[in-house]
PDB file of C-alpha atoms and ligand atoms in Angstrom:
ATOM      1  CA  MET D 206      -0.047   0.272  -0.099  1.00 39.00           C
ATOM      2  CA  PHE D 207       2.515   2.478   0.772  1.00 41.00           C
ATOM      3  CA  GLU D 208       5.724   3.066  -1.156  1.00 44.00           C
ATOM      4  CA  PRO D 209       8.863   2.221   0.776  1.00 42.00           C
ATOM      5  CA  VAL D 210      11.202   4.767   1.725  1.00 43.00           C
ATOM      6  CA  PRO D 211      14.893   4.984   2.741  1.00 45.00           C
ATOM      7  CA  SER D 212      15.517   4.150   6.126  1.00 43.00           C
ATOM      8  CA  HIS D 213      17.576   5.985   8.365  1.00 35.00           C
ATOM      9  CA  THR D 214      17.953   8.985   6.083  1.00 43.00           C
ATOM     10  CA  SER D 215      18.851  12.156   7.300  1.00 39.00           C
ATOM     11  CA  VAL D 216      18.203  15.471   5.539  1.00 48.00           C
ATOM     12  CA  SER D 217      20.427  18.020   6.874  1.00 47.00           C
ATOM     13  CA  LEU D 218      21.014  21.349   4.761  1.00 49.00           C
ATOM     14  CA  GLY D 219      22.946  23.349   7.741  1.00 52.00           C
ATOM     15  CA  THR D 220      22.353  26.942   8.208  1.00 56.00           C
ATOM     16  CA  GLN D 221      22.476  28.122   4.837  1.00 68.00           C
ATOM     17  CA  LYS D 222      19.252  30.180   3.055  1.00 90.00           C
ATOM     18  CA  VAL D 223      17.084  27.422   1.586  1.00 97.00           C
ATOM     19  CA  ARG D 224      15.844  27.817  -1.754  1.00 98.00           C
ATOM     20  CA  VAL D 225      12.391  26.773  -2.102  1.00 98.00           C
ATOM     21  CA  ALA D 226      10.151  25.902  -5.631  1.00 98.00           C
ATOM     22  CA  VAL D 227       6.541  26.526  -4.718  1.00 98.00           C
ATOM     23  CA  LEU D 228       3.880  24.317  -6.445  1.00 98.00           C
ATOM     24  CA  VAL D 229       0.377  26.074  -6.349  1.00 98.00           C
ATOM     25  CA  SER D 230      -2.825  25.264  -8.044  1.00 98.00           C
ATOM     26  CA  GLY D 231      -4.977  28.121  -6.600  1.00 97.00           C
ATOM     27  CA  ASN D 232      -5.507  30.856  -3.737  1.00 98.00           C
ATOM     28  CA  GLY D 233      -2.482  30.400  -2.569  1.00 98.00           C
ATOM     29  CA  SER D 234      -2.538  31.499   0.995  1.00 98.00           C
ATOM     30  CA  ASN D 235      -0.200  28.711   2.410  1.00 98.00           C
ATOM     31  CA  LEU D 236       2.472  30.533  -0.429  1.00 98.00           C
ATOM     32  CA  GLN D 237       1.930  33.724   1.446  1.00 98.00           C
ATOM     33  CA  SER D 238       2.408  32.820   4.989  1.00 98.00           C
ATOM     34  CA  ILE D 239       5.641  31.286   3.419  1.00 98.00           C
ATOM     35  CA  ILE D 240       6.547  34.222   1.993  1.00 98.00           C
ATOM     36  CA  ASP D 241       5.334  36.717   5.063  1.00 98.00           C
ATOM     37  CA  HIS D 242       7.629  34.574   7.555  1.00 98.00           C
ATOM     38  CA  ILE D 243      10.571  34.779   4.530  1.00 98.00           C
ATOM     39  CA  GLU D 244      10.185  38.570   4.933  1.00 97.00           C
ATOM     40  CA  GLU D 245       9.681  38.762   8.761  1.00 97.00           C
ATOM     41  CA  GLY D 246      12.918  36.917   9.314  1.00 95.00           C
ATOM     42  CA  LYS D 247      11.425  34.006  10.597  1.00 95.00           C
ATOM     43  CA  LEU D 248      12.414  31.784   8.155  1.00 96.00           C
ATOM     44  CA  ASN D 249      16.064  31.252   6.453  1.00 95.00           C
ATOM     45  CA  ALA D 250      14.704  30.475   3.179  1.00 98.00           C
ATOM     46  CA  SER D 251      14.009  32.328  -0.129  1.00 98.00           C
ATOM     47  CA  ILE D 252      11.557  31.173  -2.888  1.00 98.00           C
ATOM     48  CA  ALA D 253      13.251  30.483  -6.279  1.00 98.00           C
ATOM     49  CA  CYS D 254      10.068  30.016  -7.944  1.00 98.00           C
ATOM     50  CA  VAL D 255       6.319  29.053  -7.989  1.00 98.00           C
ATOM     51  CA  ILE D 256       5.043  27.333 -10.326  1.00 98.00           C
ATOM     52  CA  SER D 257       1.135  27.091 -11.342  1.00 98.00           C
ATOM     53  CA  ASN D 258      -0.832  24.555 -13.568  1.00 98.00           C
ATOM     54  CA  ARG D 259      -3.467  27.044 -13.782  1.00 98.00           C
ATOM     55  CA  GLU D 260      -3.483  30.315 -15.419  1.00 98.00           C
ATOM     56  CA  ASP D 261      -6.095  31.817 -13.182  1.00 98.00           C
ATOM     57  CA  ALA D 262      -4.406  30.630 -10.194  1.00 98.00           C
ATOM     58  CA  PHE D 263      -4.676  33.610  -7.610  1.00 98.00           C
ATOM     59  CA  ALA D 264      -1.348  32.520  -6.257  1.00 98.00           C
ATOM     60  CA  LEU D 265       0.426  33.743  -9.019  1.00 98.00           C
ATOM     61  CA  GLU D 266      -1.050  37.221  -8.523  1.00 98.00           C
ATOM     62  CA  ARG D 267       0.781  36.436  -5.239  1.00 98.00           C
ATOM     63  CA  ALA D 268       4.257  35.625  -6.602  1.00 98.00           C
ATOM     64  CA  LYS D 269       3.896  38.452  -8.982  1.00 98.00           C
ATOM     65  CA  LYS D 270       3.382  41.202  -6.102  1.00 98.00           C
ATOM     66  CA  HIS D 271       6.803  39.648  -4.476  1.00 98.00           C
ATOM     67  CA  GLN D 272       8.668  40.043  -7.703  1.00 98.00           C
ATOM     68  CA  LEU D 273       8.880  36.379  -7.479  1.00 98.00           C
ATOM     69  CA  PRO D 274       9.616  34.132 -10.479  1.00 98.00           C
ATOM     70  CA  SER D 275       6.371  32.992 -11.457  1.00 98.00           C
ATOM     71  CA  PHE D 276       5.446  30.320 -13.954  1.00 98.00           C
ATOM     72  CA  TYR D 277       2.093  29.183 -15.551  1.00 98.00           C
ATOM     73  CA  LEU D 278       2.301  25.251 -16.854  1.00 98.00           C
ATOM     74  CA  ASN D 279      -0.588  24.106 -18.494  1.00 96.00           C
ATOM     75  CA  HIS D 280      -0.599  20.468 -17.644  1.00 94.00           C
ATOM     76  CA  ARG D 281      -3.321  19.744 -20.550  1.00 93.00           C
ATOM     77  CA  SER D 282      -1.010  20.403 -23.357  1.00 94.00           C
ATOM     78  CA  PHE D 283       1.532  17.992 -22.107  1.00 96.00           C
ATOM     79  CA  SER D 284       1.402  14.187 -23.630  1.00 95.00           C
ATOM     80  CA  ASP D 285       0.758  12.289 -19.997  1.00 96.00           C
ATOM     81  CA  ARG D 286       2.367  12.887 -16.100  1.00 95.00           C
ATOM     82  CA  ARG D 287       6.128  12.267 -16.699  1.00 97.00           C
ATOM     83  CA  SER D 288       6.372  15.092 -19.495  1.00 98.00           C
ATOM     84  CA  PHE D 289       4.693  17.568 -17.225  1.00 98.00           C
ATOM     85  CA  ASP D 290       6.724  16.611 -14.642  1.00 98.00           C
ATOM     86  CA  ALA D 291      10.082  17.258 -16.549  1.00 98.00           C
ATOM     87  CA  ALA D 292       9.057  20.545 -17.357  1.00 98.00           C
ATOM     88  CA  VAL D 293       8.283  21.575 -13.858  1.00 98.00           C
ATOM     89  CA  LEU D 294      11.702  19.947 -12.655  1.00 98.00           C
ATOM     90  CA  GLU D 295      13.724  21.913 -15.405  1.00 98.00           C
ATOM     91  CA  ILE D 296      12.448  25.507 -14.031  1.00 98.00           C
ATOM     92  CA  VAL D 297      12.867  24.050 -10.734  1.00 98.00           C
ATOM     93  CA  ARG D 298      16.683  23.251 -11.665  1.00 98.00           C
ATOM     94  CA  GLU D 299      16.898  26.180 -13.581  1.00 98.00           C
ATOM     95  CA  HIS D 300      16.202  28.056 -10.293  1.00 98.00           C
ATOM     96  CA  SER D 301      18.345  26.163  -8.194  1.00 98.00           C
ATOM     97  CA  ALA D 302      15.824  25.003  -5.792  1.00 98.00           C
ATOM     98  CA  GLU D 303      16.716  22.519  -3.367  1.00 97.00           C
ATOM     99  CA  LEU D 304      13.262  21.843  -1.396  1.00 98.00           C
ATOM    100  CA  VAL D 305       9.904  21.470  -3.449  1.00 98.00           C
ATOM    101  CA  VAL D 306       6.636  22.787  -0.971  1.00 98.00           C
ATOM    102  CA  LEU D 307       3.174  21.627  -3.012  1.00 98.00           C
ATOM    103  CA  ALA D 308       0.662  24.524  -1.496  1.00 98.00           C
ATOM    104  CA  GLY D 309      -2.502  23.620  -2.818  1.00 98.00           C
ATOM    105  CA  PHE D 310      -1.310  22.063  -5.958  1.00 97.00           C
ATOM    106  CA  ASN D 311      -3.577  19.577  -7.200  1.00 93.00           C
ATOM    107  CA  ARG D 312      -1.404  17.224  -9.232  1.00 95.00           C
ATOM    108  CA  ILE D 313       0.102  14.055  -8.208  1.00 94.00           C
ATOM    109  CA  LEU D 314       3.644  13.697  -8.937  1.00 97.00           C
ATOM    110  CA  SER D 315       5.396  10.959 -10.881  1.00 97.00           C
ATOM    111  CA  THR D 316       8.813   9.453 -10.440  1.00 97.00           C
ATOM    112  CA  VAL D 317      10.372  12.248 -12.684  1.00 98.00           C
ATOM    113  CA  LEU D 318      10.185  14.799  -9.998  1.00 98.00           C
ATOM    114  CA  LEU D 319      10.116  12.194  -6.753  1.00 98.00           C
ATOM    115  CA  ASP D 320      13.416  10.547  -7.737  1.00 98.00           C
ATOM    116  CA  ALA D 321      14.974  14.206  -8.688  1.00 98.00           C
ATOM    117  CA  PHE D 322      14.337  15.444  -4.735  1.00 98.00           C
ATOM    118  CA  PRO D 323      14.068  12.507  -2.157  1.00 96.00           C
ATOM    119  CA  LEU D 324      13.168  13.466   0.985  1.00 96.00           C
ATOM    120  CA  ALA D 325      12.877  17.040  -0.310  1.00 98.00           C
ATOM    121  CA  ILE D 326       9.159  17.266  -1.614  1.00 98.00           C
ATOM    122  CA  LEU D 327       6.641  18.718   0.802  1.00 98.00           C
ATOM    123  CA  ASN D 328       2.432  18.783   0.670  1.00 98.00           C
ATOM    124  CA  ILE D 329       0.301  19.959   3.237  1.00 98.00           C
ATOM    125  CA  HIS D 330      -3.354  18.162   3.190  1.00 98.00           C
ATOM    126  CA  PRO D 331      -6.389  19.523   5.099  1.00 98.00           C
ATOM    127  CA  ALA D 332      -7.026  16.611   7.540  1.00 98.00           C
ATOM    128  CA  LEU D 333      -5.801  14.550  10.019  1.00 98.00           C
ATOM    129  CA  LEU D 334      -4.092  11.854   7.503  1.00 98.00           C
ATOM    130  CA  PRO D 335      -4.344   9.088   7.111  1.00 98.00           C
ATOM    131  CA  ALA D 336      -8.010   9.912   7.157  1.00 98.00           C
ATOM    132  CA  PHE D 337      -9.836  11.446   4.389  1.00 98.00           C
ATOM    133  CA  PRO D 338      -6.442  11.637   1.825  1.00 98.00           C
ATOM    134  CA  GLY D 339      -7.448  13.262  -1.699  1.00 97.00           C
ATOM    135  CA  ASN D 340      -9.898  15.675  -2.880  1.00 96.00           C
ATOM    136  CA  HIS D 341     -12.863  17.563  -0.626  1.00 98.00           C
ATOM    137  CA  ALA D 342     -11.240  16.556   2.718  1.00 98.00           C
ATOM    138  CA  GLN D 343     -12.859  19.101   5.249  1.00 98.00           C
ATOM    139  CA  ARG D 344     -16.296  17.999   3.794  1.00 98.00           C
ATOM    140  CA  LEU D 345     -15.694  14.076   4.336  1.00 98.00           C
ATOM    141  CA  ALA D 346     -14.697  15.175   7.870  1.00 98.00           C
ATOM    142  CA  LEU D 347     -18.065  17.181   8.208  1.00 98.00           C
ATOM    143  CA  GLN D 348     -19.947  14.098   6.681  1.00 98.00           C
ATOM    144  CA  HIS D 349     -17.947  11.479   8.552  1.00 98.00           C
ATOM    145  CA  GLY D 350     -18.796  13.127  11.691  1.00 98.00           C
ATOM    146  CA  VAL D 351     -15.287  13.548  13.313  1.00 98.00           C
ATOM    147  CA  LYS D 352     -15.118  15.690  16.452  1.00 98.00           C
ATOM    148  CA  ILE D 353     -11.281  16.522  15.503  1.00 98.00           C
ATOM    149  CA  ALA D 354     -10.217  17.708  12.163  1.00 98.00           C
ATOM    150  CA  GLY D 355      -6.818  18.994  11.254  1.00 98.00           C
ATOM    151  CA  CYS D 356      -4.017  19.430   8.608  1.00 98.00           C
ATOM    152  CA  THR D 357      -0.570  17.543   8.333  1.00 98.00           C
ATOM    153  CA  VAL D 358       2.520  18.194   6.487  1.00 98.00           C
ATOM    154  CA  HIS D 359       4.252  15.179   5.115  1.00 98.00           C
ATOM    155  CA  PHE D 360       6.618  13.916   2.399  1.00 98.00           C
ATOM    156  CA  VAL D 361       5.540  13.098  -0.863  1.00 98.00           C
ATOM    157  CA  ASP D 362       5.380   9.758  -2.325  1.00 96.00           C
ATOM    158  CA  PRO D 363       3.622   8.414  -5.416  1.00 94.00           C
ATOM    159  CA  GLY D 364       0.512   7.993  -3.421  1.00 95.00           C
ATOM    160  CA  THR D 365      -2.215  10.487  -3.164  1.00 96.00           C
ATOM    161  CA  ASP D 366      -1.500  11.831   0.376  1.00 97.00           C
ATOM    162  CA  THR D 367       0.591   8.831   1.770  1.00 97.00           C
ATOM    163  CA  GLY D 368       4.183   9.988   2.500  1.00 98.00           C
ATOM    164  CA  PRO D 369       5.630   9.956   5.655  1.00 98.00           C
ATOM    165  CA  ILE D 370       4.193  12.565   8.253  1.00 98.00           C
ATOM    166  CA  ILE D 371       6.405  15.473   9.521  1.00 97.00           C
ATOM    167  CA  ALA D 372       3.763  17.589  11.724  1.00 97.00           C
ATOM    168  CA  GLN D 373       0.121  17.515  12.297  1.00 97.00           C
ATOM    169  CA  ALA D 374      -1.922  19.916  14.204  1.00 97.00           C
ATOM    170  CA  ALA D 375      -5.836  19.551  14.954  1.00 97.00           C
ATOM    171  CA  VAL D 376      -8.939  21.785  15.323  1.00 98.00           C
ATOM    172  CA  PRO D 377     -12.230  20.867  16.566  1.00 98.00           C
ATOM    173  CA  VAL D 378     -15.099  20.261  14.595  1.00 98.00           C
ATOM    174  CA  LEU D 379     -17.623  22.457  15.894  1.00 98.00           C
ATOM    175  CA  ASP D 380     -21.473  21.448  15.890  1.00 97.00           C
ATOM    176  CA  GLY D 381     -22.298  24.818  13.636  1.00 98.00           C
ATOM    177  CA  ASP D 382     -19.723  24.050  10.893  1.00 98.00           C
ATOM    178  CA  THR D 383     -19.916  24.296   7.292  1.00 98.00           C
ATOM    179  CA  GLU D 384     -17.051  23.127   5.019  1.00 98.00           C
ATOM    180  CA  GLU D 385     -16.131  26.878   4.778  1.00 98.00           C
ATOM    181  CA  THR D 386     -16.205  27.279   8.736  1.00 98.00           C
ATOM    182  CA  LEU D 387     -13.922  24.140   9.153  1.00 98.00           C
ATOM    183  CA  SER D 388     -12.094  25.030   6.379  1.00 98.00           C
ATOM    184  CA  ARG D 389     -10.952  28.187   7.418  1.00 98.00           C
ATOM    185  CA  ARG D 390     -10.220  27.075  10.982  1.00 98.00           C
ATOM    186  CA  ILE D 391      -8.050  24.377   9.593  1.00 98.00           C
ATOM    187  CA  LEU D 392      -6.201  26.659   6.996  1.00 98.00           C
ATOM    188  CA  ARG D 393      -5.398  28.852  10.156  1.00 98.00           C
ATOM    189  CA  GLU D 394      -3.394  26.178  11.335  1.00 98.00           C
ATOM    190  CA  GLU D 395      -1.705  25.510   8.113  1.00 98.00           C
ATOM    191  CA  HIS D 396      -0.533  28.971   7.493  1.00 98.00           C
ATOM    192  CA  ARG D 397       0.905  28.123  11.272  1.00 97.00           C
ATOM    193  CA  LEU D 398       2.446  24.658  10.494  1.00 97.00           C
ATOM    194  CA  TYR D 399       3.915  24.733   6.949  1.00 98.00           C
ATOM    195  CA  PRO D 400       6.252  27.496   7.626  1.00 98.00           C
ATOM    196  CA  GLY D 401       7.281  25.678  10.827  1.00 96.00           C
ATOM    197  CA  VAL D 402       8.219  22.613   9.107  1.00 97.00           C
ATOM    198  CA  ILE D 403      10.245  24.488   6.353  1.00 97.00           C
ATOM    199  CA  ARG D 404      11.761  25.911   9.240  1.00 96.00           C
ATOM    200  CA  LEU D 405      12.731  22.644  10.471  1.00 95.00           C
ATOM    201  CA  PHE D 406      13.966  21.436   7.256  1.00 96.00           C
ATOM    202  CA  THR D 407      16.087  24.384   6.901  1.00 95.00           C
ATOM    203  CA  GLU D 408      17.712  23.595  10.234  1.00 94.00           C
ATOM    204  CA  GLY D 409      18.295  20.298   9.224  1.00 94.00           C
ATOM    205  CA  ARG D 410      16.302  18.827  12.126  1.00 95.00           C
ATOM    206  CA  ILE D 411      13.995  16.519  10.016  1.00 96.00           C
ATOM    207  CA  ARG D 412      15.244  12.201  10.291  1.00 95.00           C
ATOM    208  CA  VAL D 413      13.149   9.676   8.816  1.00 97.00           C
ATOM    209  CA  GLU D 414      13.200   6.070   9.527  1.00 96.00           C
ATOM    210  CA  GLY D 415      11.041   4.269   7.521  1.00 94.00           C
ATOM    211  CA  ARG D 416       7.644   6.095   7.898  1.00 96.00           C
ATOM    212  CA  ARG D 417       8.409   7.983  11.015  1.00 97.00           C
ATOM    213  CA  VAL D 418       9.807  11.206  11.090  1.00 96.00           C
ATOM    214  CA  PHE D 419      11.755  12.578  14.129  1.00 95.00           C
ATOM    215  CA  ILE D 420      12.577  15.972  14.952  1.00 94.00           C
ATOM    216  CA  SER D 421      15.807  16.937  16.731  1.00 90.00           C
ATOM    217  CA  PRO D 422      15.906  18.399  19.295  1.00 84.00           C
ATOM    218  CA  GLY D 423      12.464  17.412  20.823  1.00 68.00           C
ATOM    219  CA  GLU D 424      10.096  20.443  20.528  1.00 67.00           C
ATOM    220  CA  GLN D 425       7.137  18.497  20.965  1.00 74.00           C
ATOM    221  CA  ASP D 426       3.653  18.959  23.481  1.00 76.00           C
ATOM    222  CA  SER D 427       3.652  16.386  25.865  1.00 78.00           C
ATOM    223  CA  SER D 428      -0.074  17.215  27.025  1.00 80.00           C
ATOM    224  CA  GLU D 429      -1.373  13.478  27.055  1.00 82.00           C
ATOM    225  CA  TYR D 430      -4.486  13.960  25.274  1.00 84.00           C
ATOM    226  CA  LEU D 431      -6.579  16.720  23.421  1.00 85.00           C
ATOM    227  CA  GLU D 432     -10.246  16.070  23.549  1.00 88.00           C
ATOM    228  CA  ASN D 433     -13.090  17.949  21.980  1.00 89.00           C
ATOM    229  CA  PRO D 434     -15.415  18.290  23.476  1.00 88.00           C
ATOM    230  CA  ARG D 435     -14.289  18.939  26.739  1.00 85.00           C
ATOM    231  CA  PHE D 436     -15.405  17.117  29.878  1.00 84.00           C
TER     232      PHE D 436
HETATM  233  C1  GAR A 182      -5.157  23.807   1.574  1.00 88.79           C
HETATM  234  O1  GAR A 182      -6.196  23.666   2.089  1.00 88.79           O
HETATM  235  C2  GAR A 182      -4.273  22.795   1.111  1.00 88.79           C
HETATM  236  O2  GAR A 182      -4.218  21.883   2.522  1.00 88.79           O
HETATM  237  C3  GAR A 182      -5.324  21.823   0.371  1.00 88.79           C
HETATM  238  O3  GAR A 182      -5.674  23.043  -0.524  1.00 88.79           O
HETATM  239  C4  GAR A 182      -5.688  24.120   0.214  1.00 88.79           C
HETATM  240  C5  GAR A 182      -5.149  25.374  -0.425  1.00 88.79           C
HETATM  241  O4  GAR A 182      -5.085  26.585  -0.375  1.00 88.79           O
HETATM  242  N1  GAR A 182      -4.285  20.873  -0.239  1.00 88.79           N
HETATM  243  C6  GAR A 182      -5.021  20.021  -0.797  1.00 88.79           C
HETATM  244  O5  GAR A 182      -6.139  19.657  -0.180  1.00 88.79           O
HETATM  245  C7  GAR A 182      -4.129  18.689  -1.279  1.00 88.79           C
HETATM  246  N2  GAR A 182      -4.791  17.362  -1.313  1.00 88.79           N
HETATM  247  P1  GAR A 182      -4.330  27.864  -0.527  1.00 88.79           P
HETATM  248  O6  GAR A 182      -4.044  27.710  -2.258  1.00 88.79           O
HETATM  249  O7  GAR A 182      -5.019  29.116  -0.537  1.00 88.79           O
HETATM  250  O8  GAR A 182      -3.222  27.715   0.003  1.00 88.79           O
END
């Protein structure tokens, strides 16, 4: 079911400024939060390029506003997934990116990209994986009736939202929630979690053993449980 990942792999880039390629398809609020963290000096990174597979993605406007190299590649004009990924890879390489960050990018990656960036492609997903992978995660969480929802940052593998989990944040599902209100609550956490994980990456603090990801030195919430509702 899961693709095997190398064991005992340590990702370490030291303290240098990490060049990040951001792949987007939509609004780009996660891209914005990464830009803001960089501009506020909270992330030792720079955005090497922004690539969208949708011409009307507002994320492209955000990139232009911040004078970031931005590109639109129409996936429909490529004969298959691998040739689209090869074009993405060319741009990513031309801009010397070391980390690839999927921020609302709605395409599955082929091995063309995955093999070029082993354990250096991240994704954010609006659910507590492995629950609700794929599209409409917030809607499915509501329909299922879960009491705690959230978001996950994980390494990308060939599956749909199946790669090793790096970090998760939880939010309560409230009685009056709609897909929109729940999505907004989750997004607020995404905007905190994603830059946080990128920072860990830039600090070389992420270690992967099989499917388990460890952060050094430990910076974890040791409270014994999260609950919703509270008793
Ligand atoms: C975010 O909620 C992200 O987690 C989700 O799309 C939204 C993009 O928002 N990604 C997925 O569902 C991927 N399976 P944004 O464009 O405002 O960053």
